[in-house]
mmCIF file of C-alpha atoms in Angstrom:
data_model
loop_
_atom_site.group_PDB
_atom_site.id
_atom_site.type_symbol
_atom_site.label_atom_id
_atom_site.label_comp_id
_atom_site.label_asym_id
_atom_site.label_seq_id
_atom_site.Cartn_x
_atom_site.Cartn_y
_atom_site.Cartn_z
ATOM 1 C CA MET A 256 0.000 0.000 0.000
ATOM 2 C CA THR A 257 2.687 2.445 1.087
ATOM 3 C CA ASP A 258 4.860 1.252 -1.774
ATOM 4 C CA LEU A 259 2.078 1.792 -4.270
ATOM 5 C CA ALA A 260 1.269 5.260 -2.919
ATOM 6 C CA TYR A 261 4.893 6.370 -3.198
ATOM 7 C CA SER A 262 5.378 4.767 -6.608
ATOM 8 C CA LEU A 263 2.303 6.599 -7.915
ATOM 9 C CA ILE A 264 3.994 9.903 -7.150
ATOM 10 C CA VAL A 265 7.103 8.822 -9.032
ATOM 11 C CA ALA A 266 5.007 7.634 -11.979
ATOM 12 C CA TYR A 267 2.652 10.623 -12.266
ATOM 13 C CA GLY A 268 4.363 13.413 -10.355
ATOM 14 C CA VAL A 269 2.699 16.432 -8.820
ATOM 15 C CA PRO A 270 -0.785 16.058 -10.436
ATOM 16 C CA VAL A 271 -1.413 12.863 -8.498
ATOM 17 C CA LEU A 272 -0.892 14.830 -5.292
ATOM 18 C CA PHE A 273 -3.575 17.305 -6.313
ATOM 19 C CA ALA A 274 -5.922 14.404 -7.027
ATOM 20 C CA VAL A 275 -5.404 12.624 -3.678
ATOM 21 C CA THR A 276 -5.775 15.687 -1.465
ATOM 22 C CA TYR A 277 -8.914 16.593 -3.440
ATOM 23 C CA LEU A 278 -10.410 13.118 -3.045
ATOM 24 C CA SER A 279 -9.476 12.754 0.604
ATOM 25 C CA CYS A 280 -11.359 15.971 1.444
ATOM 26 C CA LEU A 281 -14.461 14.235 0.074
ATOM 27 C CA ALA A 282 -13.959 11.326 2.524
ATOM 28 C CA LEU A 283 -12.574 8.939 -0.102
ATOM 29 C CA PRO A 284 -10.045 6.550 1.434
ATOM 30 C CA VAL A 285 -6.826 7.620 -0.297
ATOM 31 C CA PRO A 286 -3.460 7.851 1.501
ATOM 32 C CA SER A 287 -3.136 11.609 1.144
ATOM 33 C CA SER A 288 -0.981 12.204 4.225
ATOM 34 C CA LEU A 289 1.480 9.462 3.243
ATOM 35 C CA MET A 290 1.738 10.891 -0.235
ATOM 36 C CA MET A 291 2.309 14.429 1.033
ATOM 37 C CA LEU A 292 5.121 13.113 3.248
ATOM 38 C CA ALA A 293 6.669 11.269 0.314
ATOM 39 C CA ALA A 294 6.323 14.236 -2.031
ATOM 40 C CA GLY A 295 7.990 16.421 0.596
ATOM 41 C CA SER A 296 10.949 14.074 0.805
ATOM 42 C CA PHE A 297 11.201 13.794 -2.993
ATOM 43 C CA ALA A 298 11.322 17.593 -2.997
ATOM 44 C CA ALA A 299 14.145 17.497 -0.431
ATOM 45 C CA ALA A 300 16.034 15.030 -2.638
ATOM 46 C CA GLY A 301 15.637 17.328 -5.639
ATOM 47 C CA ASP A 302 13.254 15.095 -7.580
ATOM 48 C CA LEU A 303 10.276 17.450 -7.406
ATOM 49 C CA PRO A 304 10.014 21.245 -7.065
ATOM 50 C CA LEU A 305 8.876 22.053 -3.510
ATOM 51 C CA VAL A 306 6.673 24.967 -4.623
ATOM 52 C CA ALA A 307 4.768 22.760 -7.066
ATOM 53 C CA VAL A 308 4.305 20.062 -4.405
ATOM 54 C CA VAL A 309 2.874 22.527 -1.890
ATOM 55 C CA ALA A 310 0.706 24.278 -4.486
ATOM 56 C CA ALA A 311 -0.768 21.041 -5.856
ATOM 57 C CA ALA A 312 -1.537 19.574 -2.423
ATOM 58 C CA TYR A 313 -2.967 22.867 -1.162
ATOM 59 C CA CYS A 314 -5.160 23.581 -4.189
ATOM 60 C CA GLY A 315 -6.466 19.995 -4.170
ATOM 61 C CA ALA A 316 -7.338 20.248 -0.487
ATOM 62 C CA VAL A 317 -9.095 23.623 -0.687
ATOM 63 C CA LEU A 318 -11.016 22.651 -3.821
ATOM 64 C CA GLY A 319 -11.940 19.321 -2.227
ATOM 65 C CA ASP A 320 -13.259 21.004 0.921
ATOM 66 C CA ASN A 321 -15.399 23.392 -1.080
ATOM 67 C CA SER A 322 -16.676 20.648 -3.378
ATOM 68 C CA GLY A 323 -17.807 18.731 -0.295
ATOM 69 C CA TYR A 324 -19.473 21.845 1.078
ATOM 70 C CA PHE A 325 -21.409 22.532 -2.116
ATOM 71 C CA LEU A 326 -22.349 18.898 -2.675
ATOM 72 C CA ALA A 327 -23.856 18.817 0.822
ATOM 73 C CA LYS A 328 -25.545 22.163 0.276
ATOM 74 C CA MET A 329 -27.189 20.869 -2.904
ATOM 75 C CA GLY A 330 -28.353 17.766 -1.107
ATOM 76 C CA SER A 331 -29.454 19.632 2.001
ATOM 77 C CA ARG A 332 -33.055 20.311 0.950
ATOM 78 C CA PRO A 333 -34.292 16.712 0.732
ATOM 79 C CA VAL A 334 -32.231 15.762 3.791
ATOM 80 C CA SER A 335 -33.638 18.679 5.812
ATOM 81 C CA ALA A 336 -37.155 17.747 4.757
ATOM 82 C CA TRP A 337 -36.515 14.191 5.930
ATOM 83 C CA LEU A 338 -35.067 15.404 9.244
ATOM 84 C CA ASP A 339 -37.962 17.774 9.861
ATOM 85 C CA ARG A 340 -40.577 15.051 9.461
ATOM 86 C CA HIS A 341 -39.745 13.711 12.914
ATOM 87 C CA PRO A 342 -39.496 15.986 16.007
ATOM 88 C CA LYS A 343 -36.434 14.194 17.365
ATOM 89 C CA ARG A 344 -34.586 14.469 14.062
ATOM 90 C CA ALA A 345 -35.673 18.085 13.707
ATOM 91 C CA ALA A 346 -34.209 18.832 17.157
ATOM 92 C CA LEU A 347 -30.957 17.191 16.080
ATOM 93 C CA ARG A 348 -30.847 19.363 12.973
ATOM 94 C CA LEU A 349 -31.501 22.480 15.025
ATOM 95 C CA SER A 350 -28.770 21.685 17.518
ATOM 96 C CA ALA A 351 -26.341 21.006 14.654
ATOM 97 C CA GLU A 352 -27.182 24.409 13.185
ATOM 98 C CA ASN A 353 -26.748 26.084 16.563
ATOM 99 C CA TYR A 354 -23.429 24.374 17.006
ATOM 100 C CA MET A 355 -22.201 25.485 13.586
ATOM 101 C CA THR A 356 -23.289 29.074 14.249
ATOM 102 C CA HIS A 357 -21.227 29.181 17.449
ATOM 103 C CA TRP A 358 -18.323 26.848 16.745
ATOM 104 C CA GLY A 359 -18.415 26.387 12.967
ATOM 105 C CA GLY A 360 -15.270 28.370 12.151
ATOM 106 C CA PRO A 361 -12.879 26.730 14.624
ATOM 107 C CA SER A 362 -14.412 23.315 13.866
ATOM 108 C CA VAL A 363 -13.703 23.715 10.163
ATOM 109 C CA PHE A 364 -10.198 24.991 10.917
ATOM 110 C CA PHE A 365 -9.142 22.172 13.264
ATOM 111 C CA SER A 366 -10.849 19.443 11.258
ATOM 112 C CA CYS A 367 -8.673 20.398 8.286
ATOM 113 C CA TRP A 368 -5.454 19.402 9.995
ATOM 114 C CA LEU A 369 -5.455 18.526 13.712
ATOM 115 C CA VAL A 370 -8.171 15.891 13.370
ATOM 116 C CA ALA A 371 -8.003 15.615 9.592
ATOM 117 C CA PRO A 372 -9.888 12.286 9.351
ATOM 118 C CA LEU A 373 -12.989 14.170 10.562
ATOM 119 C CA GLY A 374 -12.492 16.968 8.014
ATOM 120 C CA PRO A 375 -14.691 15.688 5.179
ATOM 121 C CA TYR A 376 -17.629 15.156 7.527
ATOM 122 C CA VAL A 377 -17.321 18.660 8.942
ATOM 123 C CA ASN A 378 -17.321 19.929 5.330
ATOM 124 C CA TYR A 379 -20.536 18.027 4.613
ATOM 125 C CA ALA A 380 -22.088 19.185 7.899
ATOM 126 C CA SER A 381 -21.166 22.793 7.072
ATOM 127 C CA GLY A 382 -22.855 22.662 3.674
ATOM 128 C CA MET A 383 -25.857 20.832 5.072
ATOM 129 C CA SER A 384 -26.423 23.183 8.020
ATOM 130 C CA GLY A 385 -26.325 26.367 5.980
ATOM 131 C CA PHE A 386 -23.030 27.585 7.481
ATOM 132 C CA ARG A 387 -21.989 30.697 5.556
ATOM 133 C CA TRP A 388 -19.741 29.862 2.628
ATOM 134 C CA ILE A 389 -17.310 32.766 2.990
ATOM 135 C CA ARG A 390 -16.588 31.789 6.606
ATOM 136 C CA PHE A 391 -16.244 28.147 5.628
ATOM 137 C CA PHE A 392 -13.866 29.051 2.825
ATOM 138 C CA ALA A 393 -11.679 31.329 4.968
ATOM 139 C CA TRP A 394 -11.348 28.941 7.947
ATOM 140 C CA GLY A 395 -10.816 25.992 5.630
ATOM 141 C CA ALA A 396 -8.174 27.721 3.521
ATOM 142 C CA LEU A 397 -6.310 28.610 6.724
ATOM 143 C CA GLY A 398 -6.607 25.074 8.104
ATOM 144 C CA GLU A 399 -5.317 23.460 4.911
ATOM 145 C CA LEU A 400 -2.186 25.613 5.136
ATOM 146 C CA PHE A 401 -1.429 23.744 8.369
ATOM 147 C CA TRP A 402 -2.345 20.327 6.950
ATOM 148 C CA VAL A 403 -0.214 20.673 3.831
ATOM 149 C CA GLY A 404 2.517 22.558 5.682
ATOM 150 C CA ILE A 405 2.882 19.940 8.424
ATOM 151 C CA TYR A 406 2.929 16.871 6.158
ATOM 152 C CA VAL A 407 4.949 18.240 3.252
ATOM 153 C CA GLY A 408 7.200 20.092 5.699
ATOM 154 C CA ALA A 409 7.798 16.961 7.799
ATOM 155 C CA GLY A 410 8.564 14.917 4.670
ATOM 156 C CA TYR A 411 10.962 17.599 3.491
ATOM 157 C CA THR A 412 12.727 18.025 6.840
ATOM 158 C CA PHE A 413 12.994 14.342 7.801
ATOM 159 C CA ALA A 414 13.298 12.998 4.270
ATOM 160 C CA ASN A 415 15.470 10.012 5.164
ATOM 161 C CA GLN A 416 13.162 8.758 7.912
ATOM 162 C CA ILE A 417 9.760 8.939 6.294
ATOM 163 C CA THR A 418 8.833 5.319 6.938
ATOM 164 C CA ALA A 419 9.101 5.776 10.708
ATOM 165 C CA LEU A 420 7.613 9.259 10.435
ATOM 166 C CA ALA A 421 4.566 8.022 8.507
ATOM 167 C CA SER A 422 3.626 5.550 11.213
ATOM 168 C CA LEU A 423 4.264 8.072 14.004
ATOM 169 C CA LEU A 424 2.060 10.734 12.383
ATOM 170 C CA GLY A 425 -0.628 8.151 11.606
ATOM 171 C CA ASP A 426 -0.754 7.080 15.245
ATOM 172 C CA ILE A 427 -0.835 10.675 16.512
ATOM 173 C CA SER A 428 -3.694 11.425 14.150
ATOM 174 C CA GLY A 429 -5.656 8.367 15.310
ATOM 175 C CA PHE A 430 -5.036 9.319 18.920
ATOM 176 C CA LEU A 431 -6.298 12.880 18.409
ATOM 177 C CA VAL A 432 -9.427 11.768 16.557
ATOM 178 C CA ALA A 433 -10.202 9.232 19.307
ATOM 179 C CA THR A 434 -9.654 11.963 21.930
ATOM 180 C CA VAL A 435 -12.168 14.262 20.244
ATOM 181 C CA LEU A 436 -14.736 11.472 19.838
ATOM 182 C CA THR A 437 -14.265 10.378 23.469
ATOM 183 C CA PHE A 438 -14.759 13.928 24.669
ATOM 184 C CA VAL A 439 -17.806 14.684 22.508
ATOM 185 C CA LEU A 440 -19.555 11.391 23.189
ATOM 186 C CA GLY A 441 -18.561 11.385 26.865
ATOM 187 C CA ARG A 442 -19.897 14.879 27.378
ATOM 188 C CA TRP A 443 -23.180 14.005 25.730
ATOM 189 C CA LEU A 444 -23.586 10.802 27.766
ATOM 190 C CA TRP A 445 -22.751 12.708 30.952
ATOM 191 C CA GLN A 446 -25.495 15.239 30.213
ATOM 192 C CA VAL A 447 -28.197 12.702 29.389
ATOM 193 C CA SER A 448 -27.287 10.581 32.418
ATOM 194 C CA HIS A 449 -27.934 13.449 34.830
ATOM 195 C CA PRO A 450 -30.298 12.233 37.571
ATOM 196 C CA ALA A 451 -32.806 14.878 36.497
ATOM 197 C CA ALA A 452 -32.714 13.718 32.877
ATOM 198 C CA LYS A 453 -35.921 12.175 31.646
ATOM 199 C CA PRO A 454 -35.681 8.449 31.065
ATOM 200 C CA ARG A 455 -36.495 7.372 27.525
ATOM 201 C CA LYS A 456 -39.947 5.908 27.038
ATOM 202 C CA MET B 158 -21.465 7.580 38.859
ATOM 203 C CA ILE B 159 -22.820 4.029 39.183
ATOM 204 C CA ASN B 160 -26.332 5.451 38.950
ATOM 205 C CA ARG B 161 -25.450 7.352 35.822
ATOM 206 C CA LEU B 162 -23.978 4.223 34.242
ATOM 207 C CA ARG B 163 -27.082 2.273 35.177
ATOM 208 C CA HIS B 164 -29.248 4.966 33.664
ATOM 209 C CA LEU B 165 -27.206 4.968 30.459
ATOM 210 C CA TRP B 166 -27.197 1.170 30.278
ATOM 211 C CA ALA B 167 -30.971 1.191 30.536
ATOM 212 C CA ASN B 168 -31.632 4.062 28.140
ATOM 213 C CA HIS B 169 -28.678 4.547 25.794
ATOM 214 C CA ARG B 170 -27.013 1.160 25.715
ATOM 215 C CA ALA B 171 -25.779 1.309 22.114
ATOM 216 C CA LEU B 172 -24.132 4.710 22.535
ATOM 217 C CA LEU B 173 -22.584 3.677 25.846
ATOM 218 C CA LEU B 174 -21.019 0.660 24.111
ATOM 219 C CA VAL B 175 -19.803 2.910 21.279
ATOM 220 C CA PHE B 176 -18.247 5.149 23.931
ATOM 221 C CA PHE B 177 -16.343 2.223 25.466
ATOM 222 C CA GLY B 178 -15.257 1.259 21.957
ATOM 223 C CA VAL B 179 -13.922 4.756 21.327
ATOM 224 C CA VAL B 180 -12.056 4.713 24.657
ATOM 225 C CA ALA B 181 -10.469 1.393 23.634
ATOM 226 C CA VAL B 182 -9.399 2.929 20.297
ATOM 227 C CA LEU B 183 -7.978 5.892 22.213
ATOM 228 C CA ALA B 184 -5.888 3.571 24.392
ATOM 229 C CA PHE B 185 -4.776 1.595 21.332
ATOM 230 C CA PHE B 186 -3.485 4.685 19.523
ATOM 231 C CA GLY B 187 -2.001 6.067 22.732
ATOM 232 C CA VAL B 188 0.153 2.979 23.153
ATOM 233 C CA ARG B 189 1.050 2.917 19.451
ATOM 234 C CA THR B 190 2.014 6.604 19.498
ATOM 235 C CA VAL B 191 4.397 6.048 22.413
ATOM 236 C CA GLY B 192 5.859 3.015 20.630
ATOM 237 C CA ALA B 193 6.294 4.896 17.360
ATOM 238 C CA ALA B 194 7.863 7.869 19.171
ATOM 239 C CA LEU B 195 10.395 5.597 20.904
ATOM 240 C CA TYR B 196 11.163 3.881 17.597
ATOM 241 C CA TRP B 197 11.569 7.267 15.938
ATOM 242 C CA HIS B 198 13.834 8.456 18.724
ATOM 243 C CA ASP B 199 16.246 5.524 18.388
ATOM 244 C CA PRO B 200 19.080 6.532 16.024
ATOM 245 C CA ALA B 201 19.582 2.849 15.074
ATOM 246 C CA HIS B 202 16.367 3.033 13.058
ATOM 247 C CA ARG B 203 17.458 5.964 10.951
ATOM 248 C CA ASN B 204 19.322 4.010 8.288
ATOM 249 C CA GLN B 205 16.559 2.795 6.063
ATOM 250 C CA ALA B 206 17.262 -0.168 3.828
ATOM 251 C CA ILE B 207 16.414 0.599 0.223
ATOM 252 C CA GLU B 208 12.869 -0.034 -0.922
ATOM 253 C CA GLY B 209 11.281 -0.360 -4.335
ATOM 254 C CA TRP B 210 9.647 3.073 -4.278
ATOM 255 C CA MET B 211 12.873 4.998 -3.544
ATOM 256 C CA THR B 212 14.469 7.073 -6.274
ATOM 257 C CA PRO B 213 18.208 7.514 -7.001
ATOM 258 C CA ARG B 214 18.201 11.087 -5.651
ATOM 259 C CA TYR B 215 16.347 9.925 -2.544
ATOM 260 C CA VAL B 216 18.978 7.224 -1.929
ATOM 261 C CA SER B 217 21.714 9.751 -2.569
ATOM 262 C CA LEU B 218 20.229 12.038 0.093
ATOM 263 C CA SER B 219 19.489 9.236 2.509
ATOM 264 C CA TYR B 220 22.905 7.563 2.272
ATOM 265 C CA HIS B 221 24.848 10.849 1.989
ATOM 266 C CA LEU B 222 26.363 9.648 -1.283
ATOM 267 C CA PRO B 223 27.137 12.133 -4.074
ATOM 268 C CA PRO B 224 25.186 11.286 -7.255
ATOM 269 C CA GLU B 225 28.391 10.613 -9.207
ATOM 270 C CA ILE B 226 29.320 7.885 -6.700
ATOM 271 C CA LEU B 227 25.821 6.419 -6.486
ATOM 272 C CA GLY B 228 25.119 6.559 -10.250
ATOM 273 C CA PRO B 229 27.377 3.648 -11.338
ATOM 274 C CA ALA B 230 26.044 1.477 -8.487
ATOM 275 C CA LEU B 231 22.562 1.890 -10.002
ATOM 276 C CA PHE B 232 23.744 1.257 -13.596
ATOM 277 C CA LEU B 233 23.361 4.963 -14.353
ATOM 278 C CA THR B 234 25.825 6.502 -16.788
ATOM 279 C CA LYS B 235 26.261 9.745 -18.719
ATOM 280 C CA ASP B 236 23.993 8.395 -21.462
ATOM 281 C CA ASN B 237 21.504 7.110 -18.933
ATOM 282 C CA PRO B 238 21.582 9.773 -16.224
ATOM 283 C CA ILE B 239 19.795 9.985 -12.891
ATOM 284 C CA ARG B 240 16.070 10.502 -13.406
ATOM 285 C CA PHE B 241 12.914 10.558 -11.310
ATOM 286 C CA GLU B 242 12.288 6.808 -11.359
ATOM 287 C CA THR B 243 12.016 4.090 -8.729
ATOM 288 C CA LEU B 244 14.677 1.556 -7.802
ATOM 289 C CA GLN B 245 12.109 -1.087 -8.757
ATOM 290 C CA THR B 246 12.149 0.218 -12.328
ATOM 291 C CA ILE B 247 15.954 0.310 -12.376
ATOM 292 C CA ALA B 248 16.196 -3.224 -10.999
ATOM 293 C CA ALA B 249 13.752 -4.513 -13.617
ATOM 294 C CA ALA B 250 15.488 -2.692 -16.469
ATOM 295 C CA ASN B 251 18.840 -4.230 -15.504
ATOM 296 C CA ASP B 252 17.486 -7.652 -14.677
ATOM 297 C CA VAL B 253 18.652 -7.616 -11.039
ATOM 298 C CA THR B 254 16.848 -7.777 -7.692
ATOM 299 C CA LEU B 255 16.495 -4.997 -5.149
ATOM 300 C CA GLN B 256 18.815 -7.008 -2.929
ATOM 301 C CA ASP B 257 21.472 -6.841 -5.672
ATOM 302 C CA LEU B 258 21.036 -3.076 -5.801
ATOM 303 C CA GLN B 259 21.380 -2.888 -2.016
ATOM 304 C CA THR B 260 24.655 -4.825 -2.211
ATOM 305 C CA ARG B 261 25.973 -2.504 -4.944
ATOM 306 C CA ILE B 262 24.940 0.606 -2.974
ATOM 307 C CA ASP B 263 26.549 -0.726 0.212
ATOM 308 C CA ALA B 264 29.771 -1.449 -1.691
ATOM 309 C CA ALA B 265 29.781 2.057 -3.198
ATOM 310 C CA THR B 266 29.128 3.562 0.260
ATOM 311 C CA THR B 267 32.006 1.612 1.845
ATOM 312 C CA ALA B 268 34.404 2.532 -0.975
ATOM 313 C CA PHE B 269 33.383 6.195 -0.814
ATOM 314 C CA ARG B 270 33.772 6.449 2.979
ATOM 315 C CA ALA B 271 37.179 4.692 2.811
ATOM 316 C CA ASN B 272 38.432 7.417 0.452
ATOM 317 C CA GLN B 273 37.135 10.240 2.627
ATOM 318 C CA PRO B 274 39.826 11.963 4.716
#
């Protein structure tokens, strides 16, 4: 898998990097972080121009985020209608919208890089919940600077250790995503388990 | 706390189980991260053996070998200069295995270091 991902870069160069960061922002399972690391180290070795690597990965990521946003926005009408048909689902939709109004910007920003595996879903949620596009675009474009900068930069700086680096960064990313999920789910369970909370019928 | 757990078990069992699952995943990645960080920290793991995806320039950087020393070890000459291609491709084109390439690179590295002041 790793071999194939790296060999694809050698075979097709910078355009393949654009394609994988684009696709990974739409939640498709492509090894975008591995390939950014590898492209960074190929840039350090002098095989690829660093500017082109960064530009391709960055443009792919930003375009991918916005494609996800607009896809979800287009699909939001039938989904909203479905959610509104049931009071419980309607309440869920409302609380999602409230959340995005208050925390949408930082959520988009951090989901681009710190907890990148959650990124595509935050993009879809943003489009679906009517989060304002200009805010989405600005926070996302800032977040992707970190995502691309960290992975390409790490590949470039530690070019001769990317195998060990890839597994370290993968584990850190998994750890951070699990931390966020633990916190969010734990907080919700804590609230609904309050002695005063109504038991479910 | 016990009461809360009882309440959740009675009313939100599936989500409570998902929560325990997520905590297990958190522990799993926590342990792996520490392991990977220790591995990363150990200088002994910094000399990567060659792999099929590596390119001549990458090997040159990784092994601190000037391209003119590495080139002949990878069957690269003036007419067939260093390009952006994988060692796998080079091995196939010259009808050798990656292991053969590793041996040639190691020999070139030893010879080069022996001539260094």
